[in-house]
Amino acid sequence: MTMTTDVEAVMPSQECPRLSQLTPDQLERIERNRLEAIKRREAAIRRDALAHVPAIAANMLGSVNSSTPFKKRKVEHAILPGSLPPPYIPAVTQSEQVDEPKRQDSEKNSDVKFSEEQIQALRAVAMRNSVFLTGCAGTGKSFVLEFAIRSLRAMHGSDTVYVTASTGLAACALSGTTLHSFAGVGLGIGSKEELMHKVQTRREARQRWQGARALVIDEISMIDAQFFENLEFIARKIRKTAKPFGGIQLLVTGDFFQLPPVNPQSNVAYAFEAKCWNDCFNLQMELKHVFRQSDLTFVSMLNEIREGIVTPATHEKLRKRICCAPIGNDGIMLTKLYPYKADVAGENFQRLQELQELEMVYNAKDEGKSEYAKKQLEFTRAEKRLTLRRGAQVMLIKNLDTPQGLVNGARGVVVGFCDPANPCAAQFRHLVPIINPSAMWPVVRFACDQSERIIGPESWAVEEYGNEIAKRWQVPLTLAWALSVHKCQGMTLDRVETDLKRAFDYGMVYVALSRVRSLEGLRLLGFDAGKVKVNAKVVEFYKQLQRHDASSEKAFEV
């Protein structure tokens, strides 16, 4: 039996007790918790507003100390801090930073702490310098990126700041577009002159290049050197200036030790090998402090594998995780990581069909100003059509409650569906009108805190010219018996099972291992040290980056 639900209204996901054990006292407690949550959100909004106070901005824009790893190079478009308007930089609290994934609202932002190196990166962006920010998995690159984007928009205006990424999935996580889409170069195939001609004949693309004051590029590791050079050439020619990248302020992030460019069109594969690379940045900085994993031994092991090193101690630790005992007894299985998407689709479909339970189908509601805008929604993590059954292994695909661990990648199991007549559903039904009152929303037990929560629809937006052009409403879940290594890049998973013998690309073993929060949450079906592949050019690039930080004077030259 299948029931289909059109997602026509947003219903905030609310924490609920065990549905089978509801009592009047519990319902009263739910309402009390809801009111307290509203108060916390209002307090967070007030704290967020304080971030605009000039004194806070001035503190973040304080003088650069001698330990700040700024690349010493004279750049014409660098501007002294005294001439800057106060950027948007959030207040910093003393509580521990919890994770790398993007913070979605001020309530989540109020309980995080910046490391000193993150503050240095934000300060560099606020001083209108072009920055390349890198670091191993879990060091908060995405976290810094979110706040840096806000700072850029406050300085330049939202309509002149373009947020892009190398892949559609990464772009939608930032509510942006792909780099190819921004550039107006189609698939990016052809000489720089051919691509230049293509941009010149497209009015909107030409206007984007001419009006851009800042350009954000995430997941740079999947952009090849030739394409980066082509874009730099286009920027200079369209904007009629000899300045690097046409004088556009760049904020580029990524880890070249992770997955490399797909089918690069030249022998020079990595973006950092582009002839113009060093000229484009005032600062190239590597974040070192890891927030995702708290086990320092595990962090050390990951750092070794990131650089292609497998010591006897690391090999022994991983060998002990081969076919180890099942992890957890709460009904939440390990997520299998596969190198190929076909394996993922087959595993999830087969396991779902094995569940002899009521099936619920959720069709997303898409809003867009054009067919092009709606097409961009296909790159979001939210599925056009989501099918669930009781017992389905699922994963959260959006941050809902960061302090409680309900972040992008949180694992759970569907334990039932919430009927509108259920008293628990009545506690939040009045918050937003429901167009389809017969909707039954999934109830999920999460591994992070063993709570059961009703998961209602959430939204994903696509922006262009600083304006929202499309939005998708969908239940923020995906089937999670299996995931591809490529799709899980940027996520944090609690429990993972994978066969590392099947890895075939540079960085694939590292990406798979660095997705799991702890070594105890990892189960291996096989491990071959020979599959730990790292490109020698990447190793040398990071050595040069570290040598430069250690030997050069850490200051701006304006």
Coordinates of C-alpha atoms in Angstrom, one line a residue:
M1 CA 0.0 0.0 0.0
T2 CA 1.4 3.4 -1.0
M3 CA 0.4 6.8 0.1
T4 CA 1.6 9.9 -1.7
T5 CA 2.0 13.3 0.0
D6 CA 2.6 16.6 -1.8
V7 CA 4.9 18.8 0.3
E8 CA 2.9 22.0 0.2
A9 CA 3.8 23.7 3.5
V10 CA 6.8 24.0 5.8
M11 CA 6.3 22.4 9.2
P12 CA 9.1 22.9 11.6
S13 CA 10.6 19.6 12.8
Q14 CA 9.7 19.2 16.5
E15 CA 11.1 16.9 19.2
C16 CA 8.4 14.5 20.5
P17 CA 8.4 11.7 23.1
R18 CA 7.7 8.1 22.2
L19 CA 4.4 8.3 20.4
S20 CA 3.1 5.1 22.0
Q21 CA 3.6 6.5 25.5
L22 CA 1.9 10.0 25.3
T23 CA 0.2 11.2 28.4
P24 CA -1.4 14.6 29.3
D25 CA 1.7 15.5 31.3
Q26 CA 4.0 14.8 28.3
L27 CA 1.8 16.9 26.0
E28 CA 2.0 19.8 28.5
R29 CA 5.8 19.3 28.6
I30 CA 6.0 19.4 24.8
E31 CA 4.1 22.7 24.7
R32 CA 6.4 24.1 27.4
N33 CA 9.5 23.0 25.5
R34 CA 8.1 24.6 22.3
L35 CA 7.6 28.0 24.1
E36 CA 11.1 27.8 25.5
A37 CA 12.5 27.1 22.1
I38 CA 10.8 30.2 20.8
K39 CA 12.4 32.3 23.6
R40 CA 15.8 30.8 22.8
R41 CA 15.4 31.7 19.1
E42 CA 14.4 35.3 19.9
A43 CA 17.4 35.6 22.2
A44 CA 19.6 34.2 19.4
I45 CA 18.2 36.8 17.0
R46 CA 19.1 39.6 19.5
R47 CA 22.6 38.2 19.8
D48 CA 22.9 38.0 16.1
A49 CA 22.0 41.6 15.8
L50 CA 24.8 42.5 18.1
A51 CA 27.2 41.1 15.6
H52 CA 26.6 44.3 13.5
V53 CA 27.9 46.6 16.3
P54 CA 31.0 48.3 14.9
A55 CA 33.0 47.5 18.1
I56 CA 32.7 43.8 17.4
A57 CA 33.7 44.2 13.8
A58 CA 36.6 46.4 14.9
N59 CA 37.7 43.6 17.2
M60 CA 37.7 41.1 14.4
L61 CA 39.5 43.5 12.2
G62 CA 42.2 44.1 14.8
S63 CA 45.8 44.5 13.9
V64 CA 47.4 41.5 12.3
N65 CA 49.8 39.9 14.8
S66 CA 53.1 38.4 13.9
S67 CA 51.8 34.8 13.8
T68 CA 49.2 35.5 11.1
P69 CA 50.2 33.4 8.0
F70 CA 49.6 36.0 5.3
K71 CA 51.4 35.6 2.1
K72 CA 53.7 38.6 1.5
R73 CA 53.0 40.0 -1.9
K74 CA 52.1 43.4 -3.2
V75 CA 48.6 43.4 -4.6
E76 CA 47.1 46.5 -6.1
H77 CA 43.5 45.9 -5.0
A78 CA 44.3 45.3 -1.3
I79 CA 42.7 48.0 0.9
L80 CA 43.8 49.2 4.3
P81 CA 41.5 48.2 7.2
G82 CA 40.8 51.8 8.1
S83 CA 38.9 52.4 4.8
L84 CA 36.6 49.4 5.3
P85 CA 32.9 49.5 6.3
P86 CA 32.3 47.2 9.2
P87 CA 31.7 43.7 7.8
Y88 CA 29.2 41.2 9.1
I89 CA 31.1 38.9 11.5
P90 CA 29.2 37.0 14.2
A91 CA 29.9 37.3 17.9
V92 CA 32.2 34.6 19.3
T93 CA 31.2 32.7 22.4
Q94 CA 33.3 30.4 24.6
S95 CA 31.4 27.1 24.0
E96 CA 33.1 24.4 21.9
Q97 CA 32.6 24.5 18.1
V98 CA 30.6 21.4 17.4
D99 CA 31.0 20.5 13.7
E100 CA 32.0 21.5 10.2
P101 CA 28.6 21.5 8.4
K102 CA 26.9 24.8 7.5
R103 CA 25.1 26.6 10.3
Q104 CA 21.6 27.4 9.1
D105 CA 20.4 30.2 11.4
S106 CA 21.4 32.4 14.3
E107 CA 20.3 30.0 16.9
K108 CA 22.9 27.5 15.8
N109 CA 25.5 30.3 15.2
S110 CA 25.3 31.6 18.8
D111 CA 26.9 28.6 20.4
V112 CA 30.1 28.2 18.4
K113 CA 33.7 29.3 18.9
F114 CA 36.1 30.4 16.3
S115 CA 39.7 29.1 16.4
E116 CA 42.4 31.7 16.1
E117 CA 43.2 30.5 12.5
Q118 CA 39.6 30.9 11.6
I119 CA 39.5 34.4 12.9
Q120 CA 42.6 35.2 10.8
A121 CA 40.9 33.9 7.7
L122 CA 37.8 35.9 8.3
R123 CA 39.9 39.0 9.0
A124 CA 41.7 38.6 5.7
V125 CA 38.4 38.4 3.8
A126 CA 37.1 41.4 5.7
M127 CA 40.2 43.4 4.6
R128 CA 39.1 42.6 1.0
N129 CA 42.0 40.3 0.2
S130 CA 41.7 37.3 -2.1
V131 CA 42.0 34.1 0.0
F132 CA 42.6 30.4 -0.7
L133 CA 41.5 28.5 2.4
T134 CA 42.4 24.8 2.7
G135 CA 42.7 22.2 5.4
C136 CA 42.0 18.5 6.2
A137 CA 38.4 17.3 6.6
G138 CA 36.7 18.5 9.7
T139 CA 38.7 21.7 10.2
G140 CA 35.7 24.0 9.6
K141 CA 36.3 25.2 6.1
S142 CA 32.6 25.2 5.3
F143 CA 31.9 26.9 8.7
V144 CA 34.3 29.8 8.0
L145 CA 33.0 30.0 4.4
E146 CA 29.4 30.7 5.6
F147 CA 30.4 33.7 7.8
A148 CA 32.9 34.9 5.2
I149 CA 30.1 35.0 2.6
R150 CA 28.0 37.2 4.9
S151 CA 31.0 39.5 5.4
L152 CA 31.5 39.8 1.6
R153 CA 27.8 40.6 1.1
A154 CA 27.8 43.2 3.8
M155 CA 30.9 44.9 2.2
H156 CA 30.1 44.7 -1.5
G157 CA 26.3 44.2 -1.6
S158 CA 24.5 40.9 -2.2
D159 CA 24.0 41.5 -5.9
T160 CA 27.8 41.7 -6.6
V161 CA 28.9 38.6 -4.6
Y162 CA 28.6 35.3 -6.5
V163 CA 28.6 32.0 -4.5
T164 CA 29.7 29.0 -6.6
A165 CA 31.1 25.5 -6.3
S166 CA 32.6 23.0 -8.6
T167 CA 29.6 20.6 -8.3
G168 CA 25.9 21.2 -8.2
L169 CA 25.6 19.3 -4.9
A170 CA 28.2 21.6 -3.2
A171 CA 26.7 24.7 -4.8
C172 CA 23.2 24.0 -3.5
A173 CA 24.6 23.4 0.0
L174 CA 25.7 27.1 -0.2
S175 CA 22.4 28.2 -1.9
G176 CA 24.6 29.1 -4.9
T177 CA 25.2 27.9 -8.4
T178 CA 27.9 25.9 -10.2
L179 CA 31.0 27.8 -11.3
H180 CA 30.3 26.8 -14.9
S181 CA 26.8 28.3 -14.6
F182 CA 28.1 31.6 -13.2
A183 CA 30.8 31.9 -15.9
G184 CA 28.3 31.2 -18.7
V185 CA 30.7 28.8 -20.5
G186 CA 28.4 25.8 -20.7
L187 CA 30.5 22.6 -20.2
G188 CA 33.7 24.7 -20.3
I189 CA 35.1 22.8 -23.3
G190 CA 37.2 24.7 -25.7
S191 CA 40.0 27.2 -25.8
K192 CA 40.0 30.3 -23.7
E193 CA 39.2 32.4 -26.8
E194 CA 36.3 30.2 -27.7
L195 CA 34.9 30.4 -24.1
M196 CA 35.5 34.2 -24.1
H197 CA 33.4 34.5 -27.3
K198 CA 30.6 32.4 -25.7
V199 CA 30.5 34.7 -22.7
Q200 CA 30.5 37.9 -24.9
T201 CA 27.5 36.6 -26.8
R202 CA 25.5 35.9 -23.6
R203 CA 24.3 39.2 -22.1
E204 CA 23.5 37.9 -18.6
A205 CA 26.8 36.1 -18.3
R206 CA 28.7 39.2 -19.5
Q207 CA 26.8 41.3 -16.9
R208 CA 27.7 38.9 -14.1
W209 CA 31.4 39.2 -14.9
Q210 CA 31.3 43.0 -15.2
G211 CA 29.3 43.5 -12.0
A212 CA 31.1 40.9 -9.8
R213 CA 33.0 42.3 -6.9
A214 CA 33.6 39.0 -5.1
L215 CA 33.5 35.4 -6.3
V216 CA 33.3 32.4 -4.0
I217 CA 34.5 29.0 -5.3
D218 CA 34.0 25.9 -3.1
E219 CA 35.4 22.4 -3.6
I220 CA 38.2 23.8 -5.8
S221 CA 39.9 20.3 -5.8
M222 CA 37.5 19.2 -8.6
I223 CA 38.4 22.2 -10.9
D224 CA 41.4 21.5 -13.2
A225 CA 44.1 24.1 -13.9
Q226 CA 43.2 24.8 -17.5
F227 CA 39.6 25.7 -16.6
F228 CA 40.9 28.0 -13.8
E229 CA 43.3 29.7 -16.2
N230 CA 40.5 30.2 -18.8
L231 CA 38.2 31.9 -16.2
E232 CA 41.1 34.2 -15.1
F233 CA 41.6 35.1 -18.8
I234 CA 37.9 35.8 -19.3
A235 CA 37.7 38.0 -16.1
R236 CA 40.6 40.2 -17.3
K237 CA 39.3 40.6 -20.8
I238 CA 35.6 41.2 -19.9
R239 CA 36.5 43.7 -17.2
K240 CA 39.3 45.3 -19.3
T241 CA 42.0 45.3 -16.6
A242 CA 45.3 43.5 -16.2
K243 CA 44.6 42.9 -12.5
P244 CA 44.6 39.2 -11.4
F245 CA 41.1 37.7 -12.1
G246 CA 40.0 41.1 -13.3
G247 CA 40.3 42.6 -9.8
I248 CA 37.5 40.4 -8.4
Q249 CA 38.0 39.5 -4.8
L250 CA 38.3 35.7 -4.6
L251 CA 37.4 33.3 -1.8
V252 CA 38.4 29.8 -2.8
T253 CA 38.1 26.8 -0.5
G254 CA 38.8 23.1 -0.8
D255 CA 41.3 20.3 0.0
F256 CA 43.4 19.0 -2.8
F257 CA 44.1 15.8 -0.9
Q258 CA 40.4 14.9 -1.4
L259 CA 38.8 13.9 -4.7
P260 CA 40.6 15.3 -7.8
P261 CA 39.1 16.8 -11.0
V262 CA 36.9 14.5 -13.0
N263 CA 38.3 13.8 -16.5
P264 CA 40.6 16.9 -16.7
Q265 CA 41.1 18.2 -20.2
S266 CA 44.8 18.8 -19.8
N267 CA 47.9 17.1 -18.3
V268 CA 48.0 19.7 -15.6
A269 CA 45.2 18.4 -13.5
Y270 CA 45.1 20.5 -10.3
A271 CA 44.0 24.2 -10.1
F272 CA 47.0 25.2 -8.1
E273 CA 49.2 24.3 -11.1
A274 CA 47.6 27.1 -13.1
K275 CA 50.2 29.7 -14.1
C276 CA 48.0 32.4 -12.7
W277 CA 47.3 30.7 -9.3
N278 CA 49.8 32.5 -7.0
D279 CA 49.0 35.9 -8.6
C280 CA 45.3 35.5 -7.7
F281 CA 45.7 35.3 -4.0
N282 CA 47.0 37.6 -1.2
L283 CA 46.7 34.8 1.3
Q284 CA 46.9 31.0 1.0
M285 CA 46.1 29.4 4.4
E286 CA 45.8 25.9 5.8
L287 CA 43.5 25.3 8.7
K288 CA 45.0 22.8 11.1
H289 CA 42.6 22.3 14.1
V290 CA 40.2 19.4 13.6
F291 CA 36.7 19.8 15.1
R292 CA 34.9 16.7 13.6
Q293 CA 36.8 14.0 15.4
S294 CA 37.6 14.3 19.1
D295 CA 39.9 11.2 19.2
L296 CA 43.4 12.6 18.7
T297 CA 44.7 9.2 17.8
F298 CA 42.1 8.9 15.0
V299 CA 42.9 12.5 13.9
S300 CA 46.6 11.6 13.6
M301 CA 45.8 8.5 11.7
L302 CA 43.6 10.4 9.2
N303 CA 46.3 13.0 8.7
E304 CA 48.8 10.3 7.8
I305 CA 46.4 8.7 5.3
R306 CA 45.6 12.1 3.9
E307 CA 49.3 12.4 2.9
G308 CA 49.5 8.8 1.6
I309 CA 51.2 7.4 4.7
V310 CA 50.2 4.1 6.3
T311 CA 52.4 3.3 9.3
P312 CA 52.4 -0.1 11.0
A313 CA 50.3 1.3 13.9
T314 CA 47.7 2.7 11.5
H315 CA 47.6 -0.5 9.5
E316 CA 47.0 -2.5 12.7
K317 CA 44.2 -0.2 13.9
L318 CA 42.4 -0.5 10.5
R319 CA 42.9 -4.2 10.4
K320 CA 41.1 -4.6 13.7
R321 CA 38.1 -2.8 12.2
I322 CA 37.7 -5.5 9.5
C323 CA 34.5 -7.4 10.0
C324 CA 34.4 -6.2 13.6
A325 CA 31.3 -6.8 15.8
P326 CA 28.1 -5.0 14.9
I327 CA 28.0 -1.4 16.1
G328 CA 24.9 -0.4 18.3
N329 CA 21.8 -2.3 19.1
D330 CA 19.2 0.5 18.5
G331 CA 18.1 -0.6 15.1
I332 CA 20.2 2.0 13.3
M333 CA 22.5 0.2 10.9
L334 CA 25.8 1.3 9.5
T335 CA 25.8 3.2 6.3
K336 CA 27.7 1.4 3.5
L337 CA 30.0 3.6 1.4
Y338 CA 30.4 2.5 -2.2
P339 CA 32.7 3.9 -4.9
Y340 CA 30.0 3.6 -7.6
K341 CA 26.6 5.2 -7.6
A342 CA 25.0 2.2 -9.2
D343 CA 25.9 0.1 -6.2
V344 CA 24.3 2.7 -3.9
A345 CA 21.0 2.8 -5.8
G346 CA 20.7 -1.0 -6.0
E347 CA 21.4 -1.5 -2.3
N348 CA 18.9 1.2 -1.1
F349 CA 16.2 -0.1 -3.5
Q350 CA 16.6 -3.7 -2.5
R351 CA 16.6 -3.0 1.2
L352 CA 13.5 -0.8 1.0
Q353 CA 11.6 -3.5 -0.9
E354 CA 12.4 -6.0 1.9
L355 CA 10.4 -4.0 4.4
Q356 CA 6.8 -5.3 4.4
E357 CA 5.4 -2.0 5.7
L358 CA 3.1 0.9 4.7
E359 CA 4.9 3.0 2.1
M360 CA 4.8 6.8 2.1
V361 CA 5.8 8.8 -0.9
Y362 CA 6.7 12.5 -0.6
N363 CA 6.7 14.6 -3.8
A364 CA 8.7 17.8 -3.4
K365 CA 7.1 21.2 -4.1
D366 CA 9.3 23.3 -6.3
E367 CA 9.1 27.1 -6.8
G368 CA 11.0 29.0 -9.4
K369 CA 11.0 32.0 -11.6
S370 CA 11.9 30.1 -14.7
E371 CA 12.5 26.5 -16.0
Y372 CA 16.2 27.2 -15.8
A373 CA 15.9 28.2 -12.1
K374 CA 13.8 25.1 -11.3
K375 CA 16.4 22.9 -13.1
Q376 CA 19.1 24.1 -10.6
L377 CA 17.0 22.4 -7.8
E378 CA 18.0 19.0 -9.2
F379 CA 21.4 19.6 -7.7
T380 CA 20.1 19.8 -4.2
R381 CA 20.4 16.9 -1.8
A382 CA 16.6 17.0 -1.4
E383 CA 15.0 14.4 -3.7
K384 CA 12.2 15.1 -6.1
R385 CA 10.4 12.0 -4.9
L386 CA 11.2 10.4 -1.6
T387 CA 9.9 6.9 -0.6
L388 CA 9.9 5.8 3.0
R389 CA 8.7 2.8 5.0
R390 CA 8.8 2.0 8.7
G391 CA 12.2 0.5 9.4
A392 CA 13.9 2.5 6.6
Q393 CA 17.5 3.5 7.4
V394 CA 17.7 7.3 6.7
M395 CA 20.0 10.2 7.0
L396 CA 19.3 13.8 7.7
I397 CA 20.4 16.0 4.8
K398 CA 20.1 19.4 6.5
N399 CA 21.1 20.9 9.8
L400 CA 18.1 21.1 12.1
D401 CA 19.5 21.2 15.6
T402 CA 23.3 21.4 15.7
P403 CA 23.8 21.4 19.5
Q404 CA 21.8 18.1 19.7
G405 CA 23.7 16.6 16.8
L406 CA 20.9 16.8 14.3
V407 CA 23.2 17.9 11.4
N408 CA 23.7 17.0 7.8
G409 CA 24.7 13.4 7.9
A410 CA 23.0 12.4 11.2
R411 CA 21.8 8.8 11.0
G412 CA 18.4 7.4 12.1
V413 CA 15.7 4.9 11.4
V414 CA 12.0 5.5 10.6
V415 CA 9.9 4.2 13.5
G416 CA 6.5 5.3 12.3
F417 CA 4.5 8.1 10.7
C418 CA 2.6 10.8 12.5
D419 CA -1.1 11.0 11.8
P420 CA -2.6 14.5 11.9
A421 CA -5.1 13.4 14.5
N422 CA -2.2 12.4 16.9
P423 CA -2.1 14.9 19.8
C424 CA 1.7 15.2 19.3
A425 CA 1.1 16.5 15.8
A426 CA -1.4 19.0 17.1
Q427 CA 1.3 20.7 19.1
F428 CA 2.9 22.1 16.0
R429 CA 0.2 22.0 13.4
H430 CA -1.0 25.6 14.2
L431 CA 2.5 27.1 13.6
V432 CA 2.1 27.0 9.8
P433 CA -1.1 26.4 7.8
I434 CA -1.2 22.9 6.3
I435 CA -2.5 22.8 2.7
N436 CA -2.7 19.0 2.8
P437 CA -4.1 18.1 6.2
S438 CA -3.9 14.4 5.5
A439 CA -0.1 14.4 5.4
M440 CA 1.6 11.8 7.6
W441 CA 5.1 12.9 8.5
P442 CA 7.9 10.4 9.3
V443 CA 9.0 9.8 12.9
V444 CA 12.7 9.1 13.1
R445 CA 14.8 7.8 15.9
F446 CA 18.3 9.3 15.7
A447 CA 21.5 7.7 16.8
C448 CA 23.0 10.9 18.2
D449 CA 20.6 11.2 21.2
Q450 CA 18.1 8.3 20.7
S451 CA 15.2 10.8 20.5
E452 CA 12.2 10.3 18.3
R453 CA 11.4 13.3 16.2
I454 CA 8.7 14.2 13.7
I455 CA 10.5 15.4 10.6
G456 CA 8.5 18.0 8.6
P457 CA 9.4 19.7 5.3
E458 CA 12.4 22.0 5.0
S459 CA 13.5 24.3 2.2
W460 CA 16.5 24.5 -0.1
A461 CA 17.1 27.7 -2.0
V462 CA 19.1 28.6 -5.1
E463 CA 20.3 32.2 -5.4
E464 CA 21.5 34.3 -8.4
Y465 CA 22.5 38.0 -8.5
G466 CA 22.1 37.8 -4.7
N467 CA 18.4 37.0 -5.1
E468 CA 16.5 33.8 -4.5
I469 CA 15.4 32.3 -7.9
A470 CA 14.2 28.9 -6.9
K471 CA 13.2 26.9 -3.8
R472 CA 12.3 23.3 -3.0
W473 CA 10.3 22.0 -0.1
Q474 CA 10.9 18.4 0.9
V475 CA 11.3 16.2 3.9
P476 CA 15.0 16.5 4.7
L477 CA 15.8 12.8 4.6
T478 CA 17.4 10.3 2.2
L479 CA 17.7 6.5 2.3
A480 CA 21.0 5.6 4.0
W481 CA 21.6 1.9 3.8
A482 CA 24.2 3.1 1.3
L483 CA 25.9 6.2 0.0
S484 CA 28.6 6.9 -2.6
V485 CA 32.0 8.2 -1.5
H486 CA 31.6 11.2 -3.8
K487 CA 28.1 12.1 -2.4
C488 CA 29.2 11.9 1.3
Q489 CA 32.1 14.4 0.8
G490 CA 31.5 17.1 3.3
M491 CA 29.3 15.0 5.6
T492 CA 29.9 13.6 9.1
L493 CA 28.5 10.1 9.7
D494 CA 28.2 8.3 13.0
R495 CA 28.4 4.7 11.6
V496 CA 30.1 3.6 8.4
E497 CA 30.8 0.3 6.7
T498 CA 33.0 0.2 3.6
D499 CA 35.4 -2.0 1.6
L500 CA 38.5 0.1 1.0
K501 CA 39.9 -2.5 -1.3
R502 CA 37.6 -1.1 -4.0
A503 CA 38.9 2.4 -3.8
F504 CA 40.3 3.5 -7.2
D505 CA 41.0 7.2 -7.2
Y506 CA 43.3 9.7 -5.5
G507 CA 42.0 10.6 -2.0
M508 CA 39.1 8.1 -2.0
V509 CA 40.3 6.2 1.0
Y510 CA 40.9 9.4 2.9
V511 CA 37.5 10.8 2.0
A512 CA 35.8 7.6 3.1
L513 CA 37.6 7.3 6.4
S514 CA 37.3 11.0 7.3
R515 CA 33.5 10.9 7.0
V516 CA 33.1 8.9 10.2
R517 CA 33.1 10.7 13.5
S518 CA 35.2 8.1 15.4
L519 CA 37.2 4.9 14.8
E520 CA 34.6 3.0 16.9
G521 CA 31.9 3.9 14.3
L522 CA 33.9 2.3 11.5
R523 CA 33.5 -1.3 10.2
L524 CA 35.7 -2.4 7.3
L525 CA 35.0 -5.2 4.9
G526 CA 38.6 -5.0 3.5
F527 CA 41.6 -2.8 3.5
D528 CA 44.6 -2.6 1.2
A529 CA 47.3 -0.1 2.0
G530 CA 48.2 0.1 -1.7
K531 CA 44.8 1.8 -2.3
V532 CA 45.9 4.8 -0.2
K533 CA 46.7 6.9 -3.2
V534 CA 48.0 10.5 -3.1
N535 CA 49.2 12.6 -6.0
A536 CA 52.9 13.6 -5.5
K537 CA 52.1 17.0 -6.9
V538 CA 49.6 17.6 -4.1
V539 CA 52.0 16.5 -1.5
E540 CA 54.6 19.0 -2.8
F541 CA 52.1 21.8 -3.0
Y542 CA 51.2 21.5 0.7
K543 CA 54.9 21.2 1.7
Q544 CA 55.6 24.5 -0.1
L545 CA 52.6 26.0 1.6
Q546 CA 53.9 24.9 5.0
R547 CA 57.4 26.0 4.3
H548 CA 56.2 29.4 3.2
D549 CA 54.2 29.8 6.5
A550 CA 57.2 28.9 8.5
S551 CA 59.8 31.1 6.8
S552 CA 58.2 34.2 5.5
E553 CA 57.2 37.3 7.4
K554 CA 53.5 37.0 8.2
A555 CA 52.2 40.4 7.2
F556 CA 50.4 42.3 4.4
E557 CA 52.4 44.5 2.0
V558 CA 50.0 47.0 0.6

